[in-house]
Coordinates of C-alpha atoms in Angstrom, one line a residue:
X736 CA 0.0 0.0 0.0
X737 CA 1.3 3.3 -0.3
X738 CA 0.7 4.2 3.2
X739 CA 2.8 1.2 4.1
X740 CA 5.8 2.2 1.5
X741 CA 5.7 5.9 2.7
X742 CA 6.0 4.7 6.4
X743 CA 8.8 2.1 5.4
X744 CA 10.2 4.8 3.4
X745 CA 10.2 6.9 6.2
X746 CA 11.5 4.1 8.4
X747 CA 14.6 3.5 7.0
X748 CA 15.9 6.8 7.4
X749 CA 19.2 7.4 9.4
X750 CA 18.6 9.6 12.9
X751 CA 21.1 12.4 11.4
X752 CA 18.5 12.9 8.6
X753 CA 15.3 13.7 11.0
X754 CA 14.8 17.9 10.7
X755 CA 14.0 19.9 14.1
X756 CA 10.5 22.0 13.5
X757 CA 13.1 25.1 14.1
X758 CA 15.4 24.0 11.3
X759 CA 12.7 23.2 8.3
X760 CA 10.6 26.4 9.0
X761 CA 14.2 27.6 8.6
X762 CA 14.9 25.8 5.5
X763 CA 11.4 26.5 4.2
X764 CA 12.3 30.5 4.5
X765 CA 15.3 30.4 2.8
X766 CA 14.1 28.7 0.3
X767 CA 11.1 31.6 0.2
X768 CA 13.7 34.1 0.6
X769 CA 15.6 33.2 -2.1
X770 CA 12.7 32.2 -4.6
X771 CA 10.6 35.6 -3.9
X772 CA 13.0 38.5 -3.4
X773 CA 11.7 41.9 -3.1
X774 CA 8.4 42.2 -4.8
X775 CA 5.0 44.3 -4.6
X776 CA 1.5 42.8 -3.4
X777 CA -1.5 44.6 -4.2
X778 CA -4.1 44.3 -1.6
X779 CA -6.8 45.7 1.0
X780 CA -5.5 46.5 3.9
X781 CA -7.7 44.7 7.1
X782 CA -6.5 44.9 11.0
X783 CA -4.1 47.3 10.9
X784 CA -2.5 47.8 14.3
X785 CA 0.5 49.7 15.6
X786 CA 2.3 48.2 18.5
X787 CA 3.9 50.3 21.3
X788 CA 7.2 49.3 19.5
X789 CA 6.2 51.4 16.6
X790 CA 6.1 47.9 14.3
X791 CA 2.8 47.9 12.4
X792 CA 0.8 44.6 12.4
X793 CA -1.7 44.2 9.3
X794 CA -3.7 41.3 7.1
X795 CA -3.1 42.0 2.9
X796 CA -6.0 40.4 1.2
X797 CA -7.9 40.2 -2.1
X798 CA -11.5 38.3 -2.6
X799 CA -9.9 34.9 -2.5
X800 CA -6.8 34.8 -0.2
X801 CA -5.4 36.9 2.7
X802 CA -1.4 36.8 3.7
X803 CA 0.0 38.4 7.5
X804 CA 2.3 41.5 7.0
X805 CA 4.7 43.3 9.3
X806 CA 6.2 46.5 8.8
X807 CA 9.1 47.5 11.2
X808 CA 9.4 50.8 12.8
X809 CA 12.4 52.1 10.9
X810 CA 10.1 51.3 7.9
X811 CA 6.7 52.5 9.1
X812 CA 8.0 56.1 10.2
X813 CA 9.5 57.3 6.9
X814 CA 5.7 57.0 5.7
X815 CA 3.8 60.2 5.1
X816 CA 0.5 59.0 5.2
X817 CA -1.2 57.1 7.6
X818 CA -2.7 53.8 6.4
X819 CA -6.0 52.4 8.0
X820 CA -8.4 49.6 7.2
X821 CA -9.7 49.5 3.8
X822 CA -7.3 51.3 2.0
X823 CA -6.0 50.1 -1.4
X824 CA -2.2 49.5 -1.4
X825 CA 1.0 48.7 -3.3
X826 CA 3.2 47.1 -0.8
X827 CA 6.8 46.4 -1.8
X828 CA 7.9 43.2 0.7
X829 CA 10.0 40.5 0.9
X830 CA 8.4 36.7 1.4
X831 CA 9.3 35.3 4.6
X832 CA 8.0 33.0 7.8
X833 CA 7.8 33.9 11.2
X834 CA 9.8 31.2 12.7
X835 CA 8.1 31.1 16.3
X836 CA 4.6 30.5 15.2
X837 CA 5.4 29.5 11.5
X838 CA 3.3 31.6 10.0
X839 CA 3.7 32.4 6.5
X840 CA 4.0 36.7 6.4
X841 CA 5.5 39.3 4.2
X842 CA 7.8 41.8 5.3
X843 CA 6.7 44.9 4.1
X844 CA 9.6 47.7 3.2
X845 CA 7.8 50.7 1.9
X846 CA 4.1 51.0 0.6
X847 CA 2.0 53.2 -1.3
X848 CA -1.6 53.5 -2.3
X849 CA -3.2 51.5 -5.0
X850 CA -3.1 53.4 -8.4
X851 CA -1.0 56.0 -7.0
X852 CA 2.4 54.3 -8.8
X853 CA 2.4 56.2 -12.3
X854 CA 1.1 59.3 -10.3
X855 CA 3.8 59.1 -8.1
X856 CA 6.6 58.6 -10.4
X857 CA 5.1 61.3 -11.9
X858 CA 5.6 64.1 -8.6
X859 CA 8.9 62.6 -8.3
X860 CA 10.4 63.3 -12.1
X861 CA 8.8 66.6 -11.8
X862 CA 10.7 67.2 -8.3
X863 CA 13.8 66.1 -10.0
X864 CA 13.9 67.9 -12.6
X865 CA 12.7 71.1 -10.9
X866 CA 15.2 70.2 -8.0
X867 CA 18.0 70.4 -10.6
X868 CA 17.3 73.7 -11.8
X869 CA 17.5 75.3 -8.7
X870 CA 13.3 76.2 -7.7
X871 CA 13.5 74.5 -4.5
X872 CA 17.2 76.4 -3.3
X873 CA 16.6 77.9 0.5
X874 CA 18.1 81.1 -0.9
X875 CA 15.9 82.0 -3.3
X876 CA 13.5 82.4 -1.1
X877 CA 11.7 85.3 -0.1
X878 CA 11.4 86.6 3.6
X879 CA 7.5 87.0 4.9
X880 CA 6.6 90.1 5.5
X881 CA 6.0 90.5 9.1
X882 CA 3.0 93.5 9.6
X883 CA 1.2 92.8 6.1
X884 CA -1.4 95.0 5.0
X885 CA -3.3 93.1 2.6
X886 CA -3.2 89.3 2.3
X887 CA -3.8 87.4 -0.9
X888 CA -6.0 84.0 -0.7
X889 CA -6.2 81.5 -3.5
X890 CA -8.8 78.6 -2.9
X891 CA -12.0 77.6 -3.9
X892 CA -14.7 80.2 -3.0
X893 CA -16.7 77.0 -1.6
X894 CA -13.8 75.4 0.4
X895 CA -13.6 74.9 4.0
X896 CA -10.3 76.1 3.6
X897 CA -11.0 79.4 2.8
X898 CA -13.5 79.7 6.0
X899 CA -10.3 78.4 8.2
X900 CA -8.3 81.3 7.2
X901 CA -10.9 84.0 7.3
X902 CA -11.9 82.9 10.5
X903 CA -8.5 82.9 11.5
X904 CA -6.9 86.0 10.1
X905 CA -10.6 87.6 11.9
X906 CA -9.5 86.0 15.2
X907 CA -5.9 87.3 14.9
X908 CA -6.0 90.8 13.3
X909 CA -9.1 91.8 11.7
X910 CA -7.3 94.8 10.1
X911 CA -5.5 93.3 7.6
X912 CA -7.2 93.4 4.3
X913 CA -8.2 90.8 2.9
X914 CA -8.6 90.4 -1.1
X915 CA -9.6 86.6 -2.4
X916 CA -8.7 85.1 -5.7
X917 CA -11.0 82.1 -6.3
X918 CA -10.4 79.2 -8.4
X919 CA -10.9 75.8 -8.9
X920 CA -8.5 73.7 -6.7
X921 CA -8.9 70.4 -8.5
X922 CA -10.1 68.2 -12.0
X923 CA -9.2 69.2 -15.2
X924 CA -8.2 73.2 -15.7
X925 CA -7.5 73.9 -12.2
X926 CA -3.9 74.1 -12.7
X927 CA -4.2 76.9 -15.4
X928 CA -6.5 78.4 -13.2
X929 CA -4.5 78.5 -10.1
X930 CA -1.3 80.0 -12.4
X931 CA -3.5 82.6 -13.9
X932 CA -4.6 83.7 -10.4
X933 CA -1.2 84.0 -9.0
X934 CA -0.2 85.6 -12.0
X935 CA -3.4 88.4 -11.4
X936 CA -1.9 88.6 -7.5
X937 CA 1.4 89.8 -8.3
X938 CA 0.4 91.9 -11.5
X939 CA -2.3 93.8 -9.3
X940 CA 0.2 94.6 -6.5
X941 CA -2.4 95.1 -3.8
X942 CA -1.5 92.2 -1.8
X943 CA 1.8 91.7 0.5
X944 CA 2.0 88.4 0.8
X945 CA -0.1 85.0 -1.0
X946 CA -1.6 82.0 0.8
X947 CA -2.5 79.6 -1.9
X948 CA -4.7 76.7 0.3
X949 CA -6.9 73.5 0.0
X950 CA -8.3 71.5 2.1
X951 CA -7.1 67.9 2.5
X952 CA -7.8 65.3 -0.3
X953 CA -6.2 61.8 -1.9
X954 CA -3.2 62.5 -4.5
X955 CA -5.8 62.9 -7.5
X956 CA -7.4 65.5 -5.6
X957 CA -4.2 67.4 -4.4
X958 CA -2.9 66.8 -8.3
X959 CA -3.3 70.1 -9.7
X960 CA -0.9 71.6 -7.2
X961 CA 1.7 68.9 -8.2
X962 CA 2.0 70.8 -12.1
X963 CA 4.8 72.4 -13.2
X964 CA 2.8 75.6 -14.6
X965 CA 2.0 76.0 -11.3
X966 CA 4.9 75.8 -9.7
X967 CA 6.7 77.9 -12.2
X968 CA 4.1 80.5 -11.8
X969 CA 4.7 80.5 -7.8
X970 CA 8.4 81.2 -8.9
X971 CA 7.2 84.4 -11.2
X972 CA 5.0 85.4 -9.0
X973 CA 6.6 89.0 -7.4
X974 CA 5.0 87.7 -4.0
X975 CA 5.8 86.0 -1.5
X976 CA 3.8 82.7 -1.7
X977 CA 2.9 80.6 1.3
X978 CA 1.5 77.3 1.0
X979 CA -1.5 75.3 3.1
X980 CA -2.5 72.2 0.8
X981 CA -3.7 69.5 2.7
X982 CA -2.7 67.6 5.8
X983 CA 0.6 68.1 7.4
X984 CA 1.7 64.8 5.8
X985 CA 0.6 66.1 2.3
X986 CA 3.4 66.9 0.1
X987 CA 3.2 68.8 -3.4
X988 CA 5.5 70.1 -5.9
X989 CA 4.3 73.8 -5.0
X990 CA 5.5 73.2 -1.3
X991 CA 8.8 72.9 -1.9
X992 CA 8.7 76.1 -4.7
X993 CA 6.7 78.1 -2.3
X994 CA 8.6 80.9 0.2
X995 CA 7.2 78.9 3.2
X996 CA 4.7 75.9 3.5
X997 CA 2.3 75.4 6.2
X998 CA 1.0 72.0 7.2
X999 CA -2.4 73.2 7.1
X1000 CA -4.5 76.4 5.6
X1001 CA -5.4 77.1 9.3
X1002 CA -1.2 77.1 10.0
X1003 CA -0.8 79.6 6.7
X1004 CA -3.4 82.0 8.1
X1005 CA -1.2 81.8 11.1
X1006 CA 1.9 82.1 9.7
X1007 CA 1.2 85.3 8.1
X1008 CA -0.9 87.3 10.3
X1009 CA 0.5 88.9 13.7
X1010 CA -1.6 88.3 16.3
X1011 CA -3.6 91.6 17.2
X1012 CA -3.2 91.0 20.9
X1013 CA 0.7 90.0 21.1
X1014 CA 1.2 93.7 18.4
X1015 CA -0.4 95.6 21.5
X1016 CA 1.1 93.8 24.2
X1017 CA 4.5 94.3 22.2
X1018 CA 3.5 98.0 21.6
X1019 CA 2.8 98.1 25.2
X1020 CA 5.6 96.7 26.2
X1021 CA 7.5 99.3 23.8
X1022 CA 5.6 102.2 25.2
X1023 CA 7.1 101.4 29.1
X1024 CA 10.6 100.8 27.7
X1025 CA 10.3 103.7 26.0
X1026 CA 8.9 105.8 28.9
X1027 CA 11.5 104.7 31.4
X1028 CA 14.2 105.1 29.2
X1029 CA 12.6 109.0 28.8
X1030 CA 12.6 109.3 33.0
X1031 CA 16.3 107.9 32.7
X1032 CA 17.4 110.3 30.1
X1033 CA 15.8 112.8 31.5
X1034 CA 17.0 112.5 35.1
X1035 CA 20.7 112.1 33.4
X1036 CA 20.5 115.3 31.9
X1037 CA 19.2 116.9 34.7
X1038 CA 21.8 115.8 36.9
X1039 CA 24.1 117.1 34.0
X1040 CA 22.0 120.4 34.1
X1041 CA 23.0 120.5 38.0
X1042 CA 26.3 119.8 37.8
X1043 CA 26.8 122.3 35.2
X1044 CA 24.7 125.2 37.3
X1045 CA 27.2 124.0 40.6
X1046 CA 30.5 124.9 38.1
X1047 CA 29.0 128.1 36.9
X1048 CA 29.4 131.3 38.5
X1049 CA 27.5 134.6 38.4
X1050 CA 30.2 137.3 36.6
X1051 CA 29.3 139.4 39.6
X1052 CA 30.4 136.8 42.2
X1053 CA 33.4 136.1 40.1
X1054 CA 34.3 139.6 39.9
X1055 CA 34.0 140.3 43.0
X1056 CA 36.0 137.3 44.0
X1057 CA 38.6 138.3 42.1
X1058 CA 38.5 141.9 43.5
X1059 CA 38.7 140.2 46.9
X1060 CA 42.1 137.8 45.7
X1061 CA 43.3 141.4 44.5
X1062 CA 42.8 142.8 47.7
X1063 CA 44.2 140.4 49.5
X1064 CA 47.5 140.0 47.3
X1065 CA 47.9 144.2 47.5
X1066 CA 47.8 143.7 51.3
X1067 CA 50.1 140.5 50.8
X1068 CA 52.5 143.1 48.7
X1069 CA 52.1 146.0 51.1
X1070 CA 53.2 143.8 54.2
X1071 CA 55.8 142.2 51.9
X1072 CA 57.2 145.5 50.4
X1073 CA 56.9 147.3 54.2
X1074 CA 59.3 144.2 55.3
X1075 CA 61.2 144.5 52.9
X1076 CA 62.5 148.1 53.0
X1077 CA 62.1 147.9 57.1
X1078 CA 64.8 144.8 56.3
X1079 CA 67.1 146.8 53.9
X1080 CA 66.6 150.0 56.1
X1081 CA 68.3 147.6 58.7
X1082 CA 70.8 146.5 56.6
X1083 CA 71.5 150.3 56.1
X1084 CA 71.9 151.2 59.1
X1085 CA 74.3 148.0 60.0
X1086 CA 76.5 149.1 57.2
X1087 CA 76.5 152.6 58.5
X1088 CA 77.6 152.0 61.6
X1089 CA 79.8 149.3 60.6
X1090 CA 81.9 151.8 57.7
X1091 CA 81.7 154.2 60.6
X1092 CA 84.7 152.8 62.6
X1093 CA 86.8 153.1 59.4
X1094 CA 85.4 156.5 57.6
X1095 CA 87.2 159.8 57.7
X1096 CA 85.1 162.6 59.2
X1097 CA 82.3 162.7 57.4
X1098 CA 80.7 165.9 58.7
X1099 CA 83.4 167.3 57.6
X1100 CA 83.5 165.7 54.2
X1101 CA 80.3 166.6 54.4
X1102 CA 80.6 170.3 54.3
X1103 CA 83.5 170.3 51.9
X1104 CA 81.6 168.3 49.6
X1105 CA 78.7 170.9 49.9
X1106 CA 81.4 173.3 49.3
X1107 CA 82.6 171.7 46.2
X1108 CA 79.3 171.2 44.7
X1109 CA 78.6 175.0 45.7
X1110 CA 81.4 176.1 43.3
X1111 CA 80.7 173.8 40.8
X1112 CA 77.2 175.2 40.5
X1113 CA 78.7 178.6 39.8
X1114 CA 81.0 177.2 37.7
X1115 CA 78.5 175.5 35.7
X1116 CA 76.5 178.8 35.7
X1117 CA 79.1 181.1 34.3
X1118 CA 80.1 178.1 31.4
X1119 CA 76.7 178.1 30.5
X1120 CA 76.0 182.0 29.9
X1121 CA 79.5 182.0 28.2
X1122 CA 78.2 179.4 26.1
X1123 CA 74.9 180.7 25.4
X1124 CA 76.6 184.2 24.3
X1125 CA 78.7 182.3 22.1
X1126 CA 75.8 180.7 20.8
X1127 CA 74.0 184.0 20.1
X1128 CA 76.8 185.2 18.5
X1129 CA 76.9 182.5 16.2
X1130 CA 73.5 182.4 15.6
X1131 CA 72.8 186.2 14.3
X1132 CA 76.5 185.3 12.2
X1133 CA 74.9 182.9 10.8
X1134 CA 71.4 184.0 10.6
X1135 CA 72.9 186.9 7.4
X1136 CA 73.8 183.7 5.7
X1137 CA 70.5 181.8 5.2
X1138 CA 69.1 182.1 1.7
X1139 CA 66.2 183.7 2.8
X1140 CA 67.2 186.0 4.6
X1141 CA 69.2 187.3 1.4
X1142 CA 66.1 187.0 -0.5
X1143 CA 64.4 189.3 2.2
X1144 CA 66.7 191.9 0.8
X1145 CA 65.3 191.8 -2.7
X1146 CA 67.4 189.5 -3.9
X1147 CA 65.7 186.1 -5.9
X1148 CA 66.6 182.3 -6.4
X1149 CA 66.5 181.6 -10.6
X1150 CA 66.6 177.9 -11.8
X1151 CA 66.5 177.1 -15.4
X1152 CA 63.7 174.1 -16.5
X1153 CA 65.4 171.2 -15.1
X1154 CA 65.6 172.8 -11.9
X1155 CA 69.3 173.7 -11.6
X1156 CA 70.2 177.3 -10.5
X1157 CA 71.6 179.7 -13.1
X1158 CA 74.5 181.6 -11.8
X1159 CA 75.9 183.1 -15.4
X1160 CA 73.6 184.1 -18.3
X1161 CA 75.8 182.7 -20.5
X1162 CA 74.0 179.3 -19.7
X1163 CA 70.9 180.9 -21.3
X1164 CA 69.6 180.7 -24.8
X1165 CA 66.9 183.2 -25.7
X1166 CA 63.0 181.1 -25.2
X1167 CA 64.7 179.1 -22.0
X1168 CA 62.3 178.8 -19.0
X1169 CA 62.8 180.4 -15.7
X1170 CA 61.2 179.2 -12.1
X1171 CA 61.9 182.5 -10.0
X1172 CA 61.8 182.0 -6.4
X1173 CA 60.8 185.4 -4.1
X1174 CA 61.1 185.8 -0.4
X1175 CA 57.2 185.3 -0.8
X1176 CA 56.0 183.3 -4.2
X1177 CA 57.5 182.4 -6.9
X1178 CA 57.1 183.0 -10.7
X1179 CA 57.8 181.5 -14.3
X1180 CA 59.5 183.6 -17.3
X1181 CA 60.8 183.5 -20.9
X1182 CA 64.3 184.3 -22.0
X1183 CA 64.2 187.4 -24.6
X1184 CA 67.7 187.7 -24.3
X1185 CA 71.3 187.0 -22.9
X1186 CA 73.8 189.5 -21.9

């Protein structure tokens, strides 16, 4: 019987060739391992659970056949969606057992959702090649304005979004300006329709800043902001553009082209608007600063002031401080000058009585001296009229030589035109010119004749 064969089959095996449980589950996984390496599974995701370890626990199934899945930590985190039951997937795994309960599973490295591969590929050649000419560089772009007048707001007119940030810019500073550009956000045209209106924000020029916003949505709703006419026209746009598409694990193309991306419209809102109440507590704030700064100043200059008024000195004060010093340094000379002479006065008198002991007489050199300078006044009197006759003498000897004199007698001075005196008339030639000097005026005349 077969049953028989297989058993004596089995019988007559050796001990070394009987397999531990451990070491053909084992066997049976490397031989999965190496038959399936790294593939993608397509399937509905059913009783997904996250463990405290962070590993995610989950069932992969289709209509006729289900398979366990496990996703490690390190794997689940770089995900930037969150995947719950029901969802469609793409899961790229690696076929393997789990050796303590041997249970057939697949190790799941990354996954996506179901359709979302060609879309996908998609963002990510149009990230690339936008990447690589330089849209997404941190320094080109542009700082926020941080008290903005007007604010810019591209959404749907009929989008919860747009209700987040009016009621939010309302909440936190109702007087900025608000100026809305609608469009449509998604389907076919929205794309166009979201560069045109960022185009019409900058070229108008009312606005300081742009929050282009949607609500959340799958990849095919969030599409339109994942084209490159709109992410060039974010780059044209004059602007600064902020972004608040989605979730805050939503990702587009105009994200990373935008000046700053907000995880949510709600967060944009905020991003842009100061908050009224934190401006006036600031301003407030200011105001004190500024006040006790003023008392601080003030009190600095008006200790300044009183230092200066201590140094100064009425001119009348100083004057008559200085007449007082004067005073007292005349008095200081008086004393000084009375000592002085009272001292040499002294001294005189020391020396005087000293020289007396070896001096002649001097009364009597006294009276010949007055003698002597008797006679030499009377000598000096008699030299002096002798002198002053001789002087008059000479004088009235003189005085009947001086030209004028001689001209007093009728007699005149005659110089010829270059002023040289004529003393013969044989110098003359009849029609020379003649000064004449008188004792009183002069006169001019004409040769006739020489004799």
């Amino acid at each position: 019987m077969p049953g028989e064969q297989g058993l004596a089959r089995v019988s007559t095996h050796s001990p070394s060739q009987i397999l531990s449980v451990s070491a053909l589950i084992r066997s049976v996984r490397d031989l999965l391992e190496r038959r399936y390496p790294l593939l993608w599974v397509a399937g509905e995701i059913s009783n997904f659970t996250v463990a405290k370890s962070g590993h995610a626990y989950f069932v992969l199934k289709d209509e006729h056949a289900q398979v366990r899945c496990v996703m490690f930590r390190q794997r689940h985190q770089l995900l930037d969606w969150q995947a719950r039951d029901g969802m469609q997937i793409e899961a790229q795994a690696l076929v393997s057992l789990y050796e303590p309960r041997g249970d057939f599973q697949l190790n799941v490295e990354t996954m996506r959702r179901a359709g979302l591969g060609a879309l996908f590929e998609a963002f990510l050649k149009l990230r690339d090649k936008l990447d690589k000419e330089g849209l997404f560089k941190a320094e080109t772009k542009r700082a926020l304005p941080s008290l903005p007048r007007a604010i810019g707001v591209i959404t749907s007119r009929e989008a919860a979004a747009l209700r987040d940030v009016m009621t939010t810019l309302a909440r936190r500073n109702p007087s900025i300006e608000v100026v809305v550009f609608p469009v449509q956000v998604q389907g076919e045209g929205a794309a166009e329709k979201i560069a045109a209106a960022l185009e019409i924000a900058g070229r108008l020029g009312g606005c300081d800043v742009v929050l282009l916003v949607r609500g959340g949505g799958s990849i095919e709703d969030l599409w339109a902001f994942n084209e490159e006419i709109v992410a060039r026209a974010i780059r044209a746009c004059p602007i600064p553009v902020v972004t608040g598409i989605g979730h805050e694990t939503d990702f587009t193309i105009a994200d990373f082209v935008a000046d700053r991306r907000a995880p949510t419209p709600t967060a944009a809102a905020e991003l842009v608007s100061p908050e009224r109440a934190e401006l006036l507590e600031g301003i407030s704030r200011l105001t004190a600063s500024l006040a006790l700064r003023t008392r601080q100043e003030l009190q600095r200059r008006m200790q300044h002031v009183d230092h200066l008024a201590r140094r100064l000195v009425h001119p009348g004060a100083r004057l008559r401080a200085q007449a007082e010093l004067l005073g007292q340094l005349r008095l200081r000379l008086g004393q000084a000058a009375s000592r002085i002479s009272a001292e040499g006065r002294w001294k005189v008198v020391r020396l005087l009585q000293r020289a007396q002991t070896g001096l002649p007489n001097t009364d009597r050199l006294l009276a010949t001296s007055l003698q002597l300078v008797a006679r030499l006044r009377a000598a000096m009197h008699t030299t002096l009229e002798r002198a002053g006759s001789a002087c008059a003498r000479r004088t009235a000897n003189l005085s009947h030589l001086d030209p004028a004199a001689v001209l007093e007698r009728g007699y005149c001075v005659v110089r010829d035109s270059s002023g040289r005196i004529v003393l013969r008339s044989a110098s003359l030639a009849a029609g020379d010119l003649l000064d004449i000097t008188f004792a009183e005026g002069a006169a001019d005349a004409r040769v006739e004749r020489s004799r």
